[in-house]
């Protein structure tokens, strides 16, 4: 009797097939397609202008390249020839100095946030300040270092320029280090602790080793971030047309400020050197970015 009643109820219940998506959600389907078209158009527009800028940089920059660019110092006003060898070496020194100062600070701060602080109030404050520094205008950092070092020391110096670049690089390294260490499985830490290793040994031997590629990527991205900074160097290292002093006191020639000054000059050879310097620094940053992405991809594959 119960089976007969159940069969009768099932037979009398109306069955409705699901309607096609296009009939039920036509407005949403149209909105989705319209948004996709708009996003594609703006992506093409942005890529067009970026490609235009890059093509113009390559065409103008290659025209200014010559062996003298890499072997001679920057020329004086109204003179002919010359190169940017002193500016290239000065930029390398300032960038290396900034990274050397920023890397231990950023790595240790990121390690604290990921391993020790985690969700504590101090860690939240540090993350908040780090986010502010990530978005802070670099010219403000230059002014800060100017008041902190340039005025008390009585003049511009490469040390002040390196500190300014380090302050810009630290937030990038902190964020990348924390994110990479958070990706390390907790089971690896538990295995190290089960063997009796202290937390410091677990971090150095296990966590850092597992996140090594990602942490190196963060350092490379920070290097690419500071390699083309101009505003902070205007207030710290400034520029000159000579080789730097061994003590790094006085103005230190560097590519970003040289490009800024030479591009605005009325001298044709200065403008050609500015284009050549812009091409060199752009290709260097591009190479660092490619290496960073390759390392990060390798880390993901592992």
Short mmCIF file of C-alpha atoms in Angstrom, two decimals:
data_model
loop_
_atom_site.label_atom_id
_atom_site.label_comp_id
_atom_site.label_asym_id
_atom_site.label_seq_id
_atom_site.Cartn_x
_atom_site.Cartn_y
_atom_site.Cartn_z
CA UNK A 1 0.00 0.00 0.00
CA UNK A 2 2.77 2.46 0.94
CA UNK A 3 4.74 1.68 -2.23
CA UNK A 4 1.62 2.22 -4.35
CA UNK A 5 0.90 5.60 -2.67
CA UNK A 6 4.51 6.70 -3.13
CA UNK A 7 4.45 5.77 -6.81
CA UNK A 8 1.15 7.64 -7.24
CA UNK A 9 2.54 10.77 -5.53
CA UNK A 10 5.68 10.69 -7.67
CA UNK A 11 3.66 10.30 -10.84
CA UNK A 12 1.36 13.23 -10.00
CA UNK A 13 4.15 15.67 -8.93
CA UNK A 14 5.05 18.12 -11.75
CA UNK A 15 8.57 17.81 -13.11
CA UNK A 16 10.20 20.91 -14.52
CA UNK A 17 13.46 20.79 -16.45
CA UNK A 18 16.00 23.51 -15.63
CA UNK A 19 15.73 26.44 -17.99
CA UNK A 20 18.75 27.47 -20.04
CA UNK A 21 21.10 30.02 -18.44
CA UNK A 22 20.63 32.47 -21.26
CA UNK A 23 16.85 32.70 -20.71
CA UNK A 24 16.94 32.96 -16.91
CA UNK A 25 20.02 35.20 -16.48
CA UNK A 26 20.12 37.12 -19.73
CA UNK A 27 20.89 40.47 -18.07
CA UNK A 28 23.79 39.00 -16.14
CA UNK A 29 25.09 37.25 -19.24
CA UNK A 30 25.06 40.55 -21.16
CA UNK A 31 26.72 42.41 -18.28
CA UNK A 32 29.43 39.76 -18.04
CA UNK A 33 30.16 39.95 -21.75
CA UNK A 34 30.18 43.78 -21.73
CA UNK A 35 32.59 43.88 -18.78
CA UNK A 36 34.86 41.37 -20.48
CA UNK A 37 34.97 43.52 -23.63
CA UNK A 38 35.71 46.69 -21.62
CA UNK A 39 38.50 45.00 -19.64
CA UNK A 40 40.03 43.64 -22.83
CA UNK A 41 39.96 47.04 -24.53
CA UNK A 42 41.62 48.79 -21.60
CA UNK A 43 44.23 46.02 -21.33
CA UNK A 44 45.07 46.46 -25.01
CA UNK A 45 45.20 50.25 -24.52
CA UNK A 46 47.58 49.97 -21.57
CA UNK A 47 49.79 47.45 -23.37
CA UNK A 48 49.88 49.72 -26.44
CA UNK A 49 51.18 52.72 -24.51
CA UNK A 50 53.66 50.63 -22.54
CA UNK A 51 54.94 49.09 -25.76
CA UNK A 52 55.14 52.54 -27.34
CA UNK A 53 57.24 53.85 -24.44
CA UNK A 54 59.50 50.79 -24.53
CA UNK A 55 59.96 51.00 -28.29
CA UNK A 56 60.82 54.71 -28.11
CA UNK A 57 63.29 53.98 -25.30
CA UNK A 58 64.98 51.24 -27.33
CA UNK A 59 65.20 53.34 -30.51
CA UNK A 60 66.54 56.44 -28.77
CA UNK A 61 68.71 54.53 -26.29
CA UNK A 62 70.48 52.36 -28.85
CA UNK A 63 71.36 55.51 -30.81
CA UNK A 64 73.22 56.85 -27.78
CA UNK A 65 75.14 53.65 -26.95
CA UNK A 66 78.83 53.44 -27.74
CA UNK A 67 81.98 52.00 -26.12
CA UNK A 68 82.68 55.42 -24.60
CA UNK A 69 79.43 55.22 -22.64
CA UNK A 70 80.89 52.43 -20.50
CA UNK A 71 84.47 53.70 -20.26
CA UNK A 72 84.39 57.51 -19.89
CA UNK A 73 82.98 59.82 -17.24
CA UNK A 74 80.12 62.22 -17.78
CA UNK A 75 81.13 65.30 -19.78
CA UNK A 76 80.93 68.88 -18.58
CA UNK A 77 78.47 71.48 -19.91
CA UNK A 78 79.02 72.26 -23.59
CA UNK A 79 81.68 69.58 -24.12
CA UNK A 80 81.44 66.77 -26.62
CA UNK A 81 81.73 63.02 -26.17
CA UNK A 82 81.97 61.47 -22.76
CA UNK A 83 80.17 58.56 -21.17
CA UNK A 84 78.37 57.49 -18.02
CA UNK A 85 80.83 54.99 -16.51
CA UNK A 86 81.02 56.91 -13.22
CA UNK A 87 77.22 57.04 -13.00
CA UNK A 88 76.90 53.29 -13.65
CA UNK A 89 79.46 52.42 -10.97
CA UNK A 90 77.91 54.92 -8.55
CA UNK A 91 74.44 53.43 -9.05
CA UNK A 92 75.79 49.93 -8.44
CA UNK A 93 77.47 51.04 -5.22
CA UNK A 94 74.40 52.84 -3.91
CA UNK A 95 72.09 49.96 -4.81
CA UNK A 96 74.36 47.33 -3.25
CA UNK A 97 74.76 49.47 -0.14
CA UNK A 98 70.99 49.86 0.18
CA UNK A 99 70.36 46.12 -0.27
CA UNK A 100 73.12 45.16 2.17
CA UNK A 101 71.49 47.35 4.82
CA UNK A 102 67.90 46.38 3.99
CA UNK A 103 68.23 42.60 3.60
CA UNK A 104 69.03 41.58 7.22
CA UNK A 105 66.47 44.05 8.60
CA UNK A 106 63.75 42.93 6.19
CA UNK A 107 64.43 39.20 6.53
CA UNK A 108 64.53 39.26 10.32
CA UNK A 109 61.42 41.45 10.56
CA UNK A 110 59.53 39.20 8.14
CA UNK A 111 60.67 36.16 10.12
CA UNK A 112 59.36 37.67 13.33
CA UNK A 113 55.98 38.37 11.76
CA UNK A 114 55.66 34.86 10.31
CA UNK A 115 57.21 32.77 13.09
CA UNK A 116 57.04 34.65 16.39
CA UNK A 117 54.60 37.54 16.26
CA UNK A 118 51.95 36.03 13.97
CA UNK A 119 48.64 37.59 15.15
CA UNK A 120 49.96 39.55 18.15
CA UNK A 121 49.23 43.24 18.58
CA UNK A 122 52.88 44.19 17.98
CA UNK A 123 52.87 42.22 14.73
CA UNK A 124 49.71 44.00 13.58
CA UNK A 125 51.33 47.38 14.28
CA UNK A 126 54.46 46.36 12.36
CA UNK A 127 52.38 45.22 9.39
CA UNK A 128 50.45 48.49 9.43
CA UNK A 129 53.64 50.57 9.46
CA UNK A 130 55.14 48.36 6.76
CA UNK A 131 52.11 48.93 4.52
CA UNK A 132 52.47 52.69 5.02
CA UNK A 133 56.14 52.54 4.01
CA UNK A 134 55.25 50.50 0.93
CA UNK A 135 52.97 53.29 -0.26
CA UNK A 136 55.00 56.25 1.02
CA UNK A 137 56.32 58.66 -1.65
CA UNK A 138 60.05 58.15 -2.06
CA UNK A 139 60.66 61.91 -1.97
CA UNK A 140 59.46 61.98 1.64
CA UNK A 141 61.98 59.29 2.52
CA UNK A 142 64.66 61.39 0.83
CA UNK A 143 63.66 64.42 2.92
CA UNK A 144 63.69 62.30 6.08
CA UNK A 145 67.22 61.03 5.42
CA UNK A 146 68.29 64.55 4.47
CA UNK A 147 67.27 65.79 7.93
CA UNK A 148 68.64 62.66 9.60
CA UNK A 149 72.06 62.38 7.92
CA UNK A 150 72.85 65.03 5.30
CA UNK A 151 72.45 68.09 7.53
CA UNK A 152 74.28 66.63 10.57
CA UNK A 153 77.12 65.34 8.35
CA UNK A 154 77.45 68.70 6.60
CA UNK A 155 76.96 67.52 3.02
CA UNK A 156 75.71 64.93 0.59
CA UNK A 157 77.13 61.43 0.73
CA UNK A 158 76.74 57.96 -0.66
CA UNK A 159 76.01 56.71 2.85
CA UNK A 160 72.89 58.84 3.05
CA UNK A 161 71.84 57.66 -0.41
CA UNK A 162 72.29 54.02 0.58
CA UNK A 163 70.23 54.50 3.75
CA UNK A 164 67.42 56.16 1.78
CA UNK A 165 67.34 53.29 -0.70
CA UNK A 166 67.43 50.78 2.17
CA UNK A 167 64.35 52.35 3.78
CA UNK A 168 62.52 51.93 0.47
CA UNK A 169 63.66 48.31 0.07
CA UNK A 170 62.91 47.11 3.61
CA UNK A 171 59.07 46.96 3.29
CA UNK A 172 59.30 44.89 0.09
CA UNK A 173 61.63 42.35 1.72
CA UNK A 174 59.53 42.21 4.90
CA UNK A 175 56.30 41.50 3.00
CA UNK A 176 57.88 38.89 0.70
CA UNK A 177 59.71 37.12 3.53
CA UNK A 178 56.57 36.88 5.64
CA UNK A 179 54.46 35.59 2.75
CA UNK A 180 57.03 32.98 1.75
CA UNK A 181 57.50 31.71 5.31
CA UNK A 182 53.74 31.41 5.74
CA UNK A 183 53.68 29.04 2.77
CA UNK A 184 56.00 26.60 4.56
CA UNK A 185 53.87 23.70 5.89
CA UNK A 186 53.51 23.60 9.66
CA UNK A 187 54.25 19.88 9.62
CA UNK A 188 57.88 20.64 8.73
CA UNK A 189 58.22 22.83 11.81
CA UNK A 190 56.56 20.16 13.96
CA UNK A 191 58.95 17.53 12.65
CA UNK A 192 61.94 19.69 13.60
CA UNK A 193 60.48 20.37 17.05
CA UNK A 194 59.80 16.65 17.55
CA UNK A 195 63.51 15.98 17.05
CA UNK A 196 64.29 18.35 19.90
CA UNK A 197 65.54 21.26 17.80
CA UNK A 198 64.98 24.73 19.30
CA UNK A 199 62.78 27.15 17.42
CA UNK A 200 65.75 29.17 16.13
CA UNK A 201 67.25 26.03 14.57
CA UNK A 202 63.90 25.08 13.06
CA UNK A 203 63.62 28.52 11.45
CA UNK A 204 67.18 28.60 10.10
CA UNK A 205 67.51 24.97 9.01
CA UNK A 206 63.94 24.26 7.89
CA UNK A 207 61.78 27.35 7.34
CA UNK A 208 64.45 29.52 5.70
CA UNK A 209 65.70 26.62 3.60
CA UNK A 210 62.21 25.76 2.37
CA UNK A 211 61.40 29.40 1.53
CA UNK A 212 64.87 30.27 0.24
CA UNK A 213 63.91 30.82 -3.41
CA UNK A 214 60.98 33.06 -2.48
CA UNK A 215 63.07 35.11 -0.06
CA UNK A 216 65.79 35.61 -2.68
CA UNK A 217 63.05 36.67 -5.07
CA UNK A 218 61.95 39.32 -2.58
CA UNK A 219 65.49 40.68 -2.36
CA UNK A 220 65.73 40.83 -6.17
CA UNK A 221 62.37 42.61 -6.42
CA UNK A 222 63.53 45.12 -3.81
CA UNK A 223 66.72 45.65 -5.81
CA UNK A 224 64.68 46.33 -8.94
CA UNK A 225 62.47 48.67 -6.90
CA UNK A 226 65.30 50.92 -5.74
CA UNK A 227 67.55 50.73 -8.81
CA UNK A 228 65.64 53.48 -10.62
CA UNK A 229 64.75 55.76 -7.71
CA UNK A 230 65.60 59.40 -8.33
CA UNK A 231 63.78 61.53 -5.75
CA UNK A 232 65.53 60.23 -2.60
CA UNK A 233 68.96 60.53 -4.23
CA UNK A 234 68.35 64.20 -5.07
CA UNK A 235 68.34 64.92 -1.33
CA UNK A 236 71.05 62.48 -0.24
CA UNK A 237 73.71 61.46 -2.79
CA UNK A 238 72.95 64.15 -5.40
CA UNK A 239 75.32 63.78 -8.39
CA UNK A 240 78.64 64.88 -9.95
CA UNK A 241 80.66 64.41 -13.13
CA UNK A 242 83.56 62.59 -11.51
CA UNK A 243 84.38 59.29 -9.85
CA UNK A 244 83.22 58.91 -6.26
CA UNK A 245 85.49 59.36 -3.27
CA UNK A 246 86.51 56.13 -1.48
CA UNK A 247 84.82 57.41 1.69
CA UNK A 248 81.61 58.10 -0.30
CA UNK A 249 81.48 61.66 1.05
CA UNK A 250 80.32 64.41 -1.27
CA UNK A 251 78.12 63.89 -4.29
CA UNK A 252 78.08 60.41 -5.85
CA UNK A 253 77.31 60.06 -9.54
CA UNK A 254 74.32 57.80 -10.24
CA UNK A 255 72.18 56.94 -13.23
CA UNK A 256 68.73 58.13 -12.04
CA UNK A 257 69.83 61.67 -11.17
CA UNK A 258 72.11 61.83 -14.21
CA UNK A 259 69.18 60.92 -16.47
CA UNK A 260 66.99 63.55 -14.80
CA UNK A 261 69.58 66.31 -15.18
CA UNK A 262 70.83 65.41 -18.65
CA UNK A 263 67.35 64.94 -20.12
CA UNK A 264 66.45 68.55 -19.21
CA UNK A 265 69.69 70.02 -20.53
CA UNK A 266 70.03 72.00 -23.82
CA UNK A 267 73.06 69.91 -24.92
CA UNK A 268 72.48 67.23 -27.54
CA UNK A 269 75.19 64.84 -26.30
CA UNK A 270 73.80 65.08 -22.75
CA UNK A 271 70.34 64.09 -23.99
CA UNK A 272 71.83 61.16 -25.92
CA UNK A 273 73.60 59.99 -22.76
CA UNK A 274 70.33 60.34 -20.85
CA UNK A 275 68.58 58.03 -23.33
CA UNK A 276 71.45 55.54 -23.13
CA UNK A 277 71.36 55.59 -19.33
CA UNK A 278 67.58 55.12 -19.33
CA UNK A 279 67.92 52.09 -21.60
CA UNK A 280 70.66 50.56 -19.44
CA UNK A 281 68.74 50.97 -16.19
CA UNK A 282 65.49 49.71 -17.75
CA UNK A 283 67.13 46.59 -19.16
CA UNK A 284 68.81 45.95 -15.80
CA UNK A 285 65.50 46.18 -13.94
CA UNK A 286 63.86 43.96 -16.57
CA UNK A 287 66.59 41.34 -16.14
CA UNK A 288 66.20 41.38 -12.34
CA UNK A 289 62.43 41.00 -12.65
CA UNK A 290 62.79 38.04 -15.03
CA UNK A 291 65.27 36.31 -12.71
CA UNK A 292 62.94 36.91 -9.74
CA UNK A 293 59.98 35.39 -11.59
CA UNK A 294 62.02 32.37 -12.66
CA UNK A 295 63.12 31.74 -9.09
CA UNK A 296 59.57 32.12 -7.80
CA UNK A 297 58.24 29.73 -10.46
CA UNK A 298 60.95 27.22 -9.57
CA UNK A 299 59.94 27.47 -5.91
CA UNK A 300 56.28 26.83 -6.80
CA UNK A 301 57.19 23.76 -8.85
CA UNK A 302 59.03 22.31 -5.86
#
